[in-house]
Coordinates of C-alpha atoms in Angstrom, one line a residue:
Chain A
M1 CA 13.3 23.6 -1.0
K2 CA 12.6 27.5 -1.1
N3 CA 16.1 28.4 -0.7
P4 CA 17.6 30.4 -3.8
L5 CA 20.0 28.7 -6.1
K6 CA 22.8 31.0 -4.5
Q7 CA 23.9 28.0 -2.2
F8 CA 25.3 26.4 -5.3
Y9 CA 27.8 29.0 -6.0
K10 CA 30.8 26.8 -5.9
D11 CA 33.9 27.0 -8.2
N12 CA 34.3 23.4 -8.9
Y13 CA 33.7 23.8 -12.7
I14 CA 36.0 25.0 -15.5
T15 CA 35.5 27.9 -17.8
L16 CA 37.2 28.2 -21.2
R17 CA 37.7 31.1 -23.5
E18 CA 36.0 30.9 -27.1
T19 CA 39.1 32.0 -28.7
Y20 CA 41.0 28.7 -27.7
G21 CA 42.0 25.9 -29.9
V22 CA 41.5 22.2 -28.9
K23 CA 45.1 21.8 -27.6
E24 CA 45.0 25.1 -25.6
A25 CA 41.7 24.1 -24.1
M26 CA 42.8 20.6 -23.3
N27 CA 46.1 22.1 -21.6
D28 CA 43.7 24.5 -19.6
V29 CA 41.7 21.6 -18.6
I30 CA 44.5 19.7 -17.4
S31 CA 45.9 22.6 -15.4
K32 CA 42.6 23.7 -13.8
T33 CA 41.4 20.1 -12.9
E34 CA 41.5 19.2 -9.2
D35 CA 40.0 16.4 -7.1
A36 CA 36.5 18.2 -6.7
T37 CA 36.2 19.7 -10.1
M38 CA 33.3 18.7 -12.5
I39 CA 34.8 18.4 -15.8
D40 CA 31.9 16.6 -17.9
Y41 CA 30.8 19.8 -19.1
L42 CA 33.2 22.7 -19.7
Y43 CA 31.7 26.3 -19.9
V44 CA 32.8 28.5 -22.8
V45 CA 32.9 32.2 -21.7
D46 CA 33.9 35.6 -22.9
K47 CA 36.3 38.0 -21.3
K48 CA 33.6 39.1 -18.9
N49 CA 32.7 35.6 -17.9
K50 CA 29.4 35.7 -19.9
L51 CA 28.4 32.1 -20.8
L52 CA 28.6 31.7 -24.6
G53 CA 28.3 28.0 -24.8
V54 CA 28.8 24.6 -23.4
L55 CA 31.5 22.1 -24.5
P56 CA 31.2 18.4 -23.4
L57 CA 34.5 17.1 -22.3
K58 CA 33.6 14.1 -24.7
T59 CA 33.6 16.5 -27.5
L60 CA 37.1 18.1 -26.6
I61 CA 38.5 14.7 -26.1
I62 CA 37.4 13.3 -29.8
A63 CA 38.0 16.6 -31.2
R64 CA 40.9 17.0 -34.0
A65 CA 43.6 19.5 -33.2
P66 CA 43.1 22.5 -35.6
R67 CA 39.5 23.4 -34.5
K68 CA 38.5 26.2 -32.4
I69 CA 36.5 25.9 -29.3
K70 CA 33.6 28.4 -30.6
N71 CA 33.1 26.1 -33.5
L72 CA 32.8 23.1 -31.2
M73 CA 30.9 24.2 -28.4
L74 CA 27.2 23.7 -28.1
T75 CA 25.2 27.2 -28.3
K76 CA 21.9 25.5 -27.4
Y77 CA 22.0 24.3 -23.9
R78 CA 20.0 24.3 -20.6
F79 CA 20.8 26.8 -17.9
L80 CA 19.4 28.0 -14.7
K81 CA 18.7 31.6 -13.6
E82 CA 19.5 32.8 -10.2
D83 CA 15.8 32.9 -9.3
T84 CA 14.8 29.5 -10.8
P85 CA 13.0 27.6 -8.1
I86 CA 14.9 24.6 -6.9
Y87 CA 12.3 22.2 -7.7
Q88 CA 12.5 23.2 -11.3
A89 CA 16.2 22.7 -11.2
I90 CA 15.6 19.2 -9.9
D91 CA 13.1 18.6 -12.6
M92 CA 15.5 19.9 -15.2
I93 CA 18.5 17.6 -14.2
Q94 CA 16.2 14.7 -14.0
H95 CA 14.0 15.2 -17.2
Y96 CA 17.0 15.6 -19.4
D97 CA 19.4 13.3 -17.6
L98 CA 21.9 16.0 -17.0
E99 CA 24.8 15.8 -14.5
M100 CA 25.3 19.5 -14.3
I101 CA 23.6 22.8 -15.2
P102 CA 25.3 26.1 -15.2
I103 CA 23.6 28.9 -13.0
V104 CA 23.8 32.4 -14.7
D105 CA 22.8 35.8 -13.4
K106 CA 20.7 38.5 -15.3
Q107 CA 23.7 39.5 -17.5
G108 CA 24.2 36.0 -18.4
I109 CA 27.5 35.7 -16.3
I110 CA 28.3 32.2 -15.0
K111 CA 28.0 32.0 -11.2
G112 CA 27.8 28.4 -10.3
I113 CA 26.7 24.9 -11.2
F114 CA 23.8 22.7 -9.9
T115 CA 24.6 19.0 -10.2
A116 CA 22.8 15.7 -10.0
E117 CA 24.1 15.1 -6.7
D118 CA 22.9 18.4 -5.4
A119 CA 19.4 17.2 -6.7
L120 CA 19.9 14.0 -4.9
D121 CA 20.6 15.5 -1.5
L122 CA 17.7 17.9 -1.8
L123 CA 15.4 15.1 -2.9
K124 CA 16.3 12.9 0.0
E125 CA 16.0 15.8 2.5
E126 CA 12.6 16.5 1.2
T127 CA 11.5 12.9 1.8
L128 CA 12.7 13.2 5.3
E129 CA 11.1 16.5 5.6
Q130 CA 7.7 15.1 4.6
Y131 CA 7.8 12.9 7.6
R132 CA 8.8 15.6 9.8
N133 CA 5.9 17.7 8.6
L134 CA 3.6 14.8 9.1
A135 CA 4.4 14.6 12.8
A136 CA 5.7 18.1 13.2
I137 CA 8.9 16.7 14.7
T138 CA 12.1 18.7 14.4
E139 CA 15.3 17.6 13.1
E140 CA 16.8 15.6 16.1
S141 CA 20.4 14.6 16.8
V142 CA 20.7 11.1 17.7
N143 CA 22.3 12.0 20.9
T144 CA 19.5 14.2 22.2
K145 CA 18.4 12.7 25.5
A146 CA 14.7 11.2 25.6
H147 CA 13.3 13.7 28.0
K148 CA 14.5 16.6 25.7
K149 CA 13.0 15.1 22.7
A150 CA 9.7 14.3 24.5
K151 CA 9.7 18.2 25.5
S152 CA 10.4 19.2 22.0
R153 CA 7.6 17.0 20.7
F154 CA 5.0 18.0 23.4
P155 CA 3.9 21.4 22.1
W156 CA 2.6 19.9 18.9
L157 CA 0.7 17.2 20.9
A158 CA -0.6 20.3 23.1
V159 CA -1.9 22.0 20.0
L160 CA -3.5 18.8 18.8
M161 CA -5.2 18.4 22.2
V162 CA -6.6 21.8 21.9
L163 CA -7.9 20.9 18.3
S164 CA -9.6 17.9 19.6
I165 CA -11.4 19.8 22.3
F166 CA -13.2 21.5 19.3
T167 CA -14.6 18.1 18.1
S168 CA -15.5 17.4 21.7
T169 CA -17.5 20.4 21.7
T170 CA -19.0 19.8 18.3
V171 CA -20.3 16.5 19.8
S172 CA -21.4 18.0 23.0
L173 CA -23.6 20.3 21.2
F174 CA -25.7 17.5 20.0
E175 CA -26.1 15.7 23.5
K176 CA -29.8 15.3 23.3
T177 CA -29.6 13.6 19.8
I178 CA -27.0 11.1 21.1
S179 CA -29.0 10.4 24.3
A180 CA -32.1 9.8 22.2
V181 CA -30.4 7.7 19.6
V182 CA -27.4 6.0 21.1
V183 CA -26.7 4.0 17.9
L184 CA -25.6 7.0 16.4
A185 CA -22.3 6.6 18.2
Y186 CA -21.6 3.4 16.5
F187 CA -21.2 4.8 13.1
Q188 CA -19.5 8.2 14.1
T189 CA -16.1 6.7 13.7
M190 CA -17.0 5.1 10.3
I191 CA -18.1 8.5 8.8
L192 CA -15.1 10.3 10.2
A193 CA -12.7 7.6 8.8
M194 CA -14.2 7.3 5.5
A195 CA -14.3 11.0 4.9
G196 CA -10.4 11.1 6.0
N197 CA -9.8 8.2 3.5
I198 CA -11.4 9.8 0.4
S199 CA -9.6 13.0 1.2
T200 CA -6.4 11.1 1.5
Q201 CA -6.9 9.7 -2.2
S202 CA -7.7 13.1 -3.6
L203 CA -4.7 14.6 -1.7
A204 CA -2.2 11.9 -3.0
S205 CA -3.7 12.3 -6.5
T206 CA -3.2 16.1 -6.2
V207 CA 0.2 15.9 -4.8
I208 CA 1.5 13.4 -7.2
K209 CA 0.0 15.6 -10.1
T210 CA 1.7 18.8 -8.8
T211 CA 5.1 16.8 -8.3
K212 CA 5.1 15.2 -11.6
E213 CA 3.9 18.1 -13.7
P214 CA 4.6 21.3 -11.6
K215 CA 3.8 23.6 -14.7
A216 CA 0.6 21.9 -15.8
K217 CA -2.8 23.7 -15.5
L218 CA -4.5 22.4 -12.5
A219 CA -8.2 23.0 -13.4
P220 CA -8.9 19.9 -15.6
H221 CA -7.2 17.8 -12.8
L222 CA -9.4 19.5 -10.1
F223 CA -12.5 18.9 -12.1
K224 CA -11.8 15.3 -12.7
E225 CA -10.9 14.7 -9.0
I226 CA -14.4 16.1 -8.1
V227 CA -16.3 13.9 -10.5
I228 CA -14.3 10.9 -9.2
G229 CA -15.1 12.0 -5.5
L230 CA -18.9 12.3 -6.5
I231 CA -19.0 8.8 -8.0
N232 CA -17.2 7.2 -5.2
S233 CA -19.2 9.3 -2.4
L234 CA -22.5 8.1 -4.0
T235 CA -21.2 4.4 -4.3
C236 CA -20.0 4.7 -0.6
A237 CA -23.2 6.0 0.6
L238 CA -25.2 3.1 -1.1
V239 CA -22.8 0.6 0.4
G240 CA -23.1 2.4 3.8
F241 CA -26.9 2.3 3.6
I242 CA -26.9 -1.4 3.2
A243 CA -24.3 -2.1 5.9
T244 CA -25.9 0.2 8.5
Y245 CA -29.3 -1.6 7.6
A246 CA -27.8 -5.0 8.0
F247 CA -25.8 -4.0 11.0
L248 CA -28.8 -2.6 13.0
Y249 CA -31.2 -5.6 11.8
I250 CA -28.5 -8.1 13.1
L251 CA -28.5 -6.0 16.5
K252 CA -32.3 -6.2 16.5
Y253 CA -32.6 -2.6 16.8
D254 CA -36.1 -1.1 17.0
N255 CA -37.7 -1.9 13.5
T256 CA -39.5 1.5 13.1
K257 CA -36.2 3.5 13.2
I258 CA -33.8 1.1 11.2
L259 CA -34.8 2.8 7.8
S260 CA -34.5 6.2 9.3
V261 CA -31.2 5.8 11.0
S262 CA -29.7 4.2 7.9
F263 CA -30.8 6.9 5.7
V264 CA -29.1 9.6 8.0
V265 CA -25.9 7.7 8.0
S266 CA -26.0 7.0 4.4
L267 CA -26.8 10.8 3.6
S268 CA -24.1 12.0 6.0
L269 CA -21.5 9.6 4.5
F270 CA -22.4 11.2 1.1
I271 CA -22.2 14.7 2.2
S272 CA -18.9 14.2 4.3
L273 CA -17.3 12.3 1.6
I274 CA -17.8 15.2 -0.8
V275 CA -16.6 17.6 1.8
G276 CA -13.4 15.4 2.2
T277 CA -13.0 15.2 -1.6
L278 CA -13.0 19.0 -1.8
T279 CA -10.6 19.6 1.1
G280 CA -8.3 16.8 -0.1
T281 CA -8.2 18.2 -3.6
F282 CA -8.2 22.1 -3.1
I283 CA -6.1 22.5 0.0
P284 CA -2.9 21.0 -1.4
A285 CA -3.6 22.8 -4.8
I286 CA -3.9 26.1 -3.0
L287 CA -0.7 25.5 -0.8
K288 CA 1.0 24.6 -4.0
K289 CA 0.0 28.0 -5.7
Y290 CA 1.5 29.8 -2.6
N291 CA 4.8 27.7 -2.8
V292 CA 4.1 25.9 0.2
N293 CA 4.9 22.0 0.3
P294 CA 1.4 20.6 -0.4
S295 CA 2.3 17.4 1.8
V296 CA 1.6 19.7 4.8
A297 CA -2.1 19.2 4.2
S298 CA -1.9 15.6 5.1
G299 CA -1.4 16.5 8.6
P300 CA -3.8 16.7 11.6
F301 CA -5.0 20.1 11.0
M302 CA -6.7 18.9 7.8
T303 CA -7.9 15.8 9.7
T304 CA -9.5 17.9 12.4
I305 CA -11.4 20.2 10.0
N306 CA -12.7 17.1 8.2
D307 CA -13.7 15.6 11.6
M308 CA -15.5 18.8 12.7
L309 CA -17.3 19.3 9.3
S310 CA -18.4 15.6 9.2
L311 CA -19.5 15.5 12.9
F312 CA -21.7 18.7 12.2
V313 CA -23.1 17.2 9.1
Y314 CA -23.8 13.7 10.9
L315 CA -25.1 14.9 14.1
G316 CA -27.0 18.0 12.5
L317 CA -28.9 15.8 10.0
A318 CA -29.7 13.1 12.8
T319 CA -31.1 16.2 15.0
L320 CA -33.3 17.3 12.1
M321 CA -34.4 14.1 10.9
L322 CA -34.6 11.7 13.9
L323 CA -35.8 13.8 16.9
Chain B
M1 CA 13.0 -0.4 -4.6
K2 CA 13.1 -4.1 -4.3
N3 CA 14.1 -4.9 -7.8
P4 CA 17.6 -6.3 -8.2
L5 CA 20.6 -4.2 -9.7
K6 CA 20.2 -6.1 -12.9
Q7 CA 18.1 -3.4 -14.5
F8 CA 21.2 -1.3 -14.7
Y9 CA 23.2 -3.6 -16.8
K10 CA 23.7 -1.2 -19.6
D11 CA 26.9 -0.8 -21.5
N12 CA 27.4 3.0 -21.6
Y13 CA 30.7 2.6 -19.5
I14 CA 34.3 2.2 -20.8
T15 CA 36.7 -0.7 -19.7
L16 CA 40.3 -0.3 -20.3
R17 CA 43.0 -3.2 -20.2
E18 CA 45.6 -2.9 -17.3
T19 CA 48.3 -3.4 -19.7
Y20 CA 47.7 -0.1 -21.5
G21 CA 49.9 3.0 -21.5
V22 CA 48.5 6.5 -21.1
K23 CA 48.3 7.2 -24.9
E24 CA 46.7 3.9 -25.7
A25 CA 44.2 4.3 -23.0
M26 CA 43.4 7.9 -24.2
N27 CA 43.0 6.7 -27.7
D28 CA 40.7 3.9 -26.5
V29 CA 38.6 6.3 -24.7
I30 CA 38.4 8.5 -27.8
S31 CA 37.4 5.6 -29.9
K32 CA 34.8 4.1 -27.5
T33 CA 33.1 7.3 -26.3
E34 CA 29.6 7.9 -27.8
D35 CA 26.7 10.3 -26.7
A36 CA 25.5 8.2 -23.8
T37 CA 28.9 6.9 -22.6
M38 CA 29.7 7.7 -18.9
I39 CA 33.5 8.5 -19.0
D40 CA 34.1 10.1 -15.5
Y41 CA 35.5 6.9 -14.3
L42 CA 37.1 4.3 -16.7
Y43 CA 37.1 0.6 -15.5
V44 CA 40.4 -1.3 -15.6
V45 CA 39.8 -5.1 -16.3
D46 CA 41.8 -8.0 -17.2
K47 CA 41.3 -10.3 -20.1
K48 CA 38.2 -12.1 -18.5
N49 CA 36.4 -8.6 -17.8
K50 CA 37.2 -8.9 -14.0
L51 CA 37.4 -5.5 -12.3
L52 CA 41.0 -4.6 -11.3
G53 CA 40.7 -1.0 -10.6
V54 CA 38.9 2.3 -11.4
L55 CA 40.7 5.0 -13.2
P56 CA 39.3 8.6 -13.0
L57 CA 39.3 10.3 -16.3
K58 CA 40.7 13.3 -14.5
T59 CA 43.8 11.1 -13.6
L60 CA 44.3 10.0 -17.2
I61 CA 44.1 13.6 -18.7
I62 CA 46.7 15.0 -16.5
A63 CA 48.8 11.9 -16.5
R64 CA 52.3 11.8 -18.2
A65 CA 52.9 9.7 -21.1
P66 CA 55.1 6.8 -20.3
R67 CA 53.1 5.7 -17.3
K68 CA 51.0 2.4 -17.4
I69 CA 47.3 2.3 -16.4
K70 CA 47.9 -0.4 -13.7
N71 CA 50.1 2.1 -11.9
L72 CA 47.6 5.0 -12.2
M73 CA 44.3 3.2 -11.5
L74 CA 42.7 3.2 -7.9
T75 CA 42.9 -0.2 -6.3
K76 CA 40.6 1.0 -3.4
Y77 CA 37.2 1.8 -4.8
R78 CA 33.6 1.4 -4.2
F79 CA 31.5 -1.2 -6.1
L80 CA 28.2 -3.0 -5.8
K81 CA 27.4 -6.5 -5.9
E82 CA 24.6 -7.9 -8.0
D83 CA 22.5 -8.6 -4.8
T84 CA 23.1 -5.3 -3.2
P85 CA 19.8 -3.8 -2.3
I86 CA 18.9 -0.8 -4.3
Y87 CA 18.6 1.6 -1.2
Q88 CA 22.1 0.7 -0.2
A89 CA 23.2 1.6 -3.8
I90 CA 21.5 5.1 -3.4
D91 CA 23.0 5.6 0.0
M92 CA 26.4 4.8 -1.5
I93 CA 26.1 7.2 -4.4
Q94 CA 24.8 10.0 -1.9
H95 CA 27.1 9.5 1.0
Y96 CA 30.2 9.4 -1.1
D97 CA 29.1 11.9 -3.5
L98 CA 29.8 9.5 -6.4
E99 CA 28.7 9.8 -10.0
M100 CA 28.8 6.3 -11.1
I101 CA 29.5 2.8 -9.3
P102 CA 30.5 -0.2 -11.0
I103 CA 28.2 -3.5 -10.4
V104 CA 30.2 -6.7 -10.4
D105 CA 29.0 -10.4 -10.2
K106 CA 30.3 -13.1 -7.8
Q107 CA 33.4 -13.4 -9.9
G108 CA 34.2 -9.9 -9.9
I109 CA 33.4 -9.4 -13.4
I110 CA 32.0 -6.1 -14.5
K111 CA 28.4 -6.1 -15.4
G112 CA 27.1 -2.6 -15.4
I113 CA 27.1 0.8 -13.7
F114 CA 24.7 2.5 -11.2
T115 CA 24.8 6.3 -11.8
A116 CA 23.6 9.5 -9.7
E117 CA 20.7 9.9 -12.3
D118 CA 19.5 6.3 -11.7
A119 CA 19.6 7.2 -8.0
L120 CA 17.5 10.5 -8.6
D121 CA 14.9 8.7 -10.8
L122 CA 14.4 6.0 -8.2
L123 CA 14.1 8.3 -5.2
K124 CA 11.8 10.7 -7.0
E125 CA 9.7 7.6 -8.0
E126 CA 9.8 6.4 -4.1
T127 CA 8.4 9.9 -3.1
L128 CA 5.5 9.3 -5.5
E129 CA 5.1 5.8 -4.3
Q130 CA 4.8 6.9 -0.7
Y131 CA 1.6 8.9 -1.7
R132 CA 0.4 6.2 -3.7
N133 CA 0.8 3.8 -0.7
L134 CA -0.8 6.3 1.7
A135 CA -4.2 6.3 -0.5
A136 CA -3.6 2.7 -2.2
I137 CA -4.2 4.5 -5.6
T138 CA -2.5 2.9 -8.4
E139 CA -0.4 4.7 -11.1
E140 CA -2.9 6.4 -13.2
S141 CA -2.5 7.9 -16.6
V142 CA -3.5 11.4 -17.2
N143 CA -5.9 10.3 -19.9
T144 CA -7.8 7.8 -17.8
K145 CA -11.6 8.9 -17.7
A146 CA -13.1 9.9 -14.3
H147 CA -15.4 6.9 -14.0
K148 CA -12.5 4.4 -14.6
K149 CA -10.4 6.2 -12.1
A150 CA -13.3 6.1 -9.7
K151 CA -13.5 2.3 -10.3
S152 CA -9.9 1.8 -9.6
R153 CA -10.0 3.6 -6.3
F154 CA -13.2 2.0 -5.1
P155 CA -12.0 -1.3 -3.8
W156 CA -9.8 0.2 -1.4
L157 CA -12.6 2.6 0.0
A158 CA -14.6 -0.7 0.2
V159 CA -11.9 -2.3 2.2
L160 CA -11.6 0.5 4.7
M161 CA -15.5 0.6 4.8
V162 CA -15.3 -3.1 6.1
L163 CA -12.6 -2.1 8.5
S164 CA -14.6 0.7 10.0
I165 CA -17.5 -1.7 10.6
F166 CA -15.1 -3.5 13.0
T167 CA -14.9 -0.2 14.9
S168 CA -18.6 0.2 14.7
T169 CA -19.0 -3.3 16.2
T170 CA -16.5 -2.4 18.9
V171 CA -18.6 0.7 20.1
S172 CA -21.9 -1.3 19.8
L173 CA -20.5 -3.8 22.4
F174 CA -20.7 -1.0 25.0
E175 CA -24.1 0.2 24.1
K176 CA -25.2 0.2 27.6
T177 CA -22.3 2.2 28.8
I178 CA -22.8 4.9 26.3
S179 CA -26.5 5.0 27.1
A180 CA -25.9 5.5 30.8
V181 CA -22.9 7.9 30.3
V182 CA -23.6 9.9 27.1
V183 CA -20.8 12.2 27.9
L184 CA -18.3 9.4 26.9
A185 CA -19.2 10.2 23.2
Y186 CA -17.7 13.6 23.6
F187 CA -14.1 12.4 24.3
Q188 CA -14.1 9.5 22.0
T189 CA -12.7 11.4 19.1
M190 CA -10.1 13.1 21.3
I191 CA -8.8 9.8 22.6
L192 CA -8.6 8.2 19.0
A193 CA -7.1 11.3 17.5
M194 CA -4.4 11.8 20.1
A195 CA -3.5 8.1 20.0
G196 CA -3.0 8.5 16.3
N197 CA -1.1 11.7 16.6
I198 CA 1.6 10.2 19.1
S199 CA 1.6 7.1 17.0
T200 CA 2.6 9.2 13.9
Q201 CA 5.3 10.9 15.8
S202 CA 6.9 7.8 16.6
L203 CA 6.3 6.5 13.0
A204 CA 8.0 9.4 11.5
S205 CA 10.9 9.3 13.8
T206 CA 11.5 5.5 13.0
V207 CA 11.0 6.0 9.3
I208 CA 13.6 8.8 9.4
K209 CA 15.9 6.8 11.5
T210 CA 15.8 3.7 9.1
T211 CA 16.0 6.0 6.1
K212 CA 19.1 7.8 7.3
E213 CA 21.0 5.1 8.8
P214 CA 19.6 1.8 7.3
K215 CA 22.5 -0.2 8.8
A216 CA 22.3 1.1 12.5
K217 CA 21.1 -1.0 15.3
L218 CA 17.4 -0.2 16.0
A219 CA 17.4 -1.4 19.8
P220 CA 18.5 1.9 21.2
H221 CA 16.3 4.0 19.0
L222 CA 13.2 1.9 19.9
F223 CA 14.2 2.1 23.6
K224 CA 14.3 5.8 23.5
E225 CA 11.1 6.2 21.6
I226 CA 9.3 4.3 24.2
V227 CA 10.6 6.4 27.0
I228 CA 9.7 9.5 25.0
G229 CA 6.1 8.0 24.5
L230 CA 5.9 7.4 28.1
I231 CA 6.8 10.8 29.2
N232 CA 4.4 12.5 26.7
S233 CA 1.6 9.9 27.4
L234 CA 1.7 10.9 30.9
T235 CA 1.9 14.7 30.3
C236 CA -1.0 14.3 27.9
A237 CA -3.1 12.2 30.5
L238 CA -2.6 14.9 33.0
V239 CA -3.6 17.8 30.6
G240 CA -6.6 15.6 29.4
F241 CA -7.7 15.2 32.9
I242 CA -7.6 19.0 33.7
A243 CA -9.3 19.6 30.2
T244 CA -12.1 17.0 30.7
Y245 CA -12.8 18.3 34.3
A246 CA -12.9 21.8 33.2
F247 CA -15.0 20.8 30.1
L248 CA -17.6 19.2 32.2
Y249 CA -17.7 21.8 34.9
I250 CA -18.4 24.5 32.2
L251 CA -21.2 22.0 30.9
K252 CA -22.7 21.9 34.3
Y253 CA -22.4 18.2 34.2
D254 CA -23.5 16.2 37.3
N255 CA -20.9 17.1 40.1
T256 CA -20.7 13.7 41.7
K257 CA -19.6 12.1 38.4
I258 CA -17.2 14.7 36.9
L259 CA -14.2 13.3 38.9
S260 CA -14.6 9.7 37.9
V261 CA -15.5 10.6 34.1
S262 CA -12.4 12.9 34.0
F263 CA -10.3 9.9 35.7
V264 CA -11.5 7.4 33.0
V265 CA -10.8 9.8 30.1
S266 CA -7.4 10.6 31.6
L267 CA -6.5 7.0 32.1
S268 CA -7.7 5.9 28.7
L269 CA -5.7 8.5 27.1
F270 CA -2.7 7.3 29.1
I271 CA -3.0 3.7 28.0
S272 CA -4.1 4.6 24.4
L273 CA -1.1 6.9 23.9
I274 CA 1.2 4.2 25.1
V275 CA -0.4 1.7 22.8
G276 CA -0.1 4.3 19.8
T277 CA 3.6 4.8 20.7
L278 CA 4.2 1.1 20.6
T279 CA 2.6 0.4 17.3
G280 CA 4.1 3.5 15.8
T281 CA 7.5 2.4 16.8
F282 CA 7.5 -1.2 16.5
I283 CA 5.3 -1.8 13.0
P284 CA 7.6 0.3 11.0
A285 CA 10.7 -1.1 12.6
I286 CA 9.3 -4.7 11.8
L287 CA 8.3 -3.7 8.2
K288 CA 11.8 -2.5 7.7
K289 CA 13.3 -5.8 9.0
Y290 CA 11.3 -7.7 6.3
N291 CA 12.4 -5.2 3.7
V292 CA 8.8 -3.7 3.3
N293 CA 8.6 0.1 2.8
P294 CA 7.9 1.2 6.4
S295 CA 5.8 4.2 5.1
V296 CA 3.1 1.5 4.5
A297 CA 2.6 1.5 8.3
S298 CA 1.2 5.2 8.1
G299 CA -1.9 3.9 6.1
P300 CA -5.5 3.2 7.3
F301 CA -4.8 -0.2 8.5
M302 CA -2.6 1.1 11.4
T303 CA -5.2 3.7 12.1
T304 CA -8.0 1.1 12.4
I305 CA -5.9 -1.0 14.7
N306 CA -5.1 2.0 16.9
D307 CA -8.8 2.9 16.8
M308 CA -10.1 -0.4 17.9
L309 CA -7.5 -0.7 20.7
S310 CA -8.2 2.8 22.0
L311 CA -11.9 2.2 21.9
F312 CA -11.7 -1.0 23.8
V313 CA -9.6 0.8 26.4
Y314 CA -11.9 3.7 26.7
L315 CA -15.2 2.0 26.8
G316 CA -13.9 -1.0 28.7
L317 CA -12.5 1.3 31.5
A318 CA -15.6 3.3 31.5
T319 CA -17.7 0.1 31.9
L320 CA -15.6 -1.2 34.7
M321 CA -15.3 2.1 36.6
L322 CA -18.7 4.0 35.8
L323 CA -21.5 1.5 35.7

C-alpha cells in the first residue's frame, strides 16, 4: 500500500481537446475506444495535455449538437496527485462512489487513471497481507513443496522461540516466590490472557478508527480508549478478586493467605490491563503515524511485550506482598 | 457477507429490447440516462424482461446504423443468480475486471446489478468486521460516551475471564507436580505461546487459501499443512530441548534432573505444536464449510482451547515422567 500511484500510469483513458464540439468529440471517442478503454469519464485537456475538466460520457451522449466541450465539461472534479498515498486514493473512490479518478503531475498534466477495480485489487491484497503479517508467512505458491514451505516458515518460529526465552527468564527470576506460593502459577495464564484480550480490544478500535477516518485527529480517540480501559480494568480487577477468592476457597487453600493472594491477583490484573490498554492503543497509533500498517501490532511481538510486563507486575507484586 | 444479493436490486441500469436498431437503442439510452445510471453495459431483454444478452455501450457507440441490437449483443456473458453468495459475486467482479454484473431470478428475468463499487464497500466493511470479530467489539458511533463503550465491551471480557478460569483449573489439577518441579512454571508460557504461534501460521495459510480460491478442494491443502506442521514441530522440539537444557545448565539446576526436564519440555512442545497445527488448519476449514467467516477462529476461544490442551499435555507428561 506504500507504492506510489505511478503503477497506475496506463493509457486506457480518453482525452479530448476543449475546443471540440459535441460531434467532433463523439467521433473522437468512437475512434479511440478499444476493448480496455475506460470511457465513463473523458478528460478534457489543452495542447500540453494539462487537465482542464472532466466530461462524463453520459453528458456527451445526451448533449445537443451545437455545444462546445469546454461549456459541457465539469470544472470541479476530484483528482489525485502523483504523491497521493494509495489509501487516500481508495478512500476517495469509495467515499464518492467514483469509477475512475485522473492522476496529474505537478504541472497538472494528466498521467493516468486510478479505477474502482484497482482499489478493489489493492484492498483484497491488503486483507490477505494482514493474515500474512499476523503469521509472518510469505506469499507462497500452491506448488511449493511442504518441506520448502516448512523451511520458509521456520525462521519466524525461531524468533518467537527466542522471545519466549525472555518470558521464561522473567519467570525464573521469581523462583523463590513461586516455590513459596505455588498457587501463583494457577492465575498466571489468566492475567496474561486478560491483558492480551483488553489490548486486542483497544487495538481493534484504534485500527478501525484509523482505517475509517485516516485524517481525523487521534488525540480524542486515544483519550477515550484510555478512559474505557480504566473502567474495564477496574471492573475486571474486582471480578478477578471475587473469582480468585472463590477459587481458592473451593480448593480449601490456607485461610490466612486467601485474602492476600486474591488481592495480589486482583491488583496485578488491574495494572496489567491498564498496560495492555496503553500498548493496544498507542502502538498501532504510532505505527500509523509512521505509515506502517497498524495491524502489524497484533502480532506476537506485542504479545511478548505484554506478557513480560504482566509477569513482572504479577510476580514482582507477589514477591513484595506475599514473601 | 451472508446477506442475499437482493439488497442490490436497484434500477440504475438500462434495458433495451432485442428488436431495436442502433439508432433506436442510442435514443433509448439518451432518454433513460440519469445521474446515477450505470451505462457501461446495457442489458438486452425480451418482452418479459428476460435477459437475452449484454451490449457494451462501447459496442453501441462504434456500431454502424443499420445493425440490429440482437446481432450486436454478447450472448456469452457473466451473470449472478439471486442465491449466489456475495463472496462469489466479489470474486467474479475482481477476477474478470468487471464493472457491473446483472442479477437474474430463476426465470432469467433481470432484477438488478452488482457493481465494482458494491464489491469495494463490502470488502472494506469485511476488513473492519475482521477487527471487530477479533475483539468482539460492536460497531460503535464516534459520539458514544466512554462509559457506555466500556459497558458494551465488558461482557466479552467477562466471557474470557470465565474461559481463563478453565485454564487456572487445569493448572491447579497439577499442584503437586508444580510444587515438586517449580522450573516447570518457567517453560509454561513458552509452550503455550509456541503452540499459539504455529496455530496462527496454519490458520493464516488456510484463511488465505480459502479467500483466494473459494472453490478449490481443501484436502490437498490440509494434508500439506499437516506435513509442514510436523516438520516444524519436530524442529522446534529439538531446538526447545537444546534451549531448555542450556537454560537449566546456566541456572545451575540439579544435574540429575536437567535431562529429564528438558525431555519433558521438548516432548510437550512437539505434541502441543502438532495440536496447534491441527486446530489452526481444521477449525477455519470447518468454519468455511459452514459459511462462517474463518477469521473468527483467530479469536480467544481458539486460544483458550489451545492453551488448555497444551497445559494438559505439558503438566500431564511432567506428572507421569518426573514425579
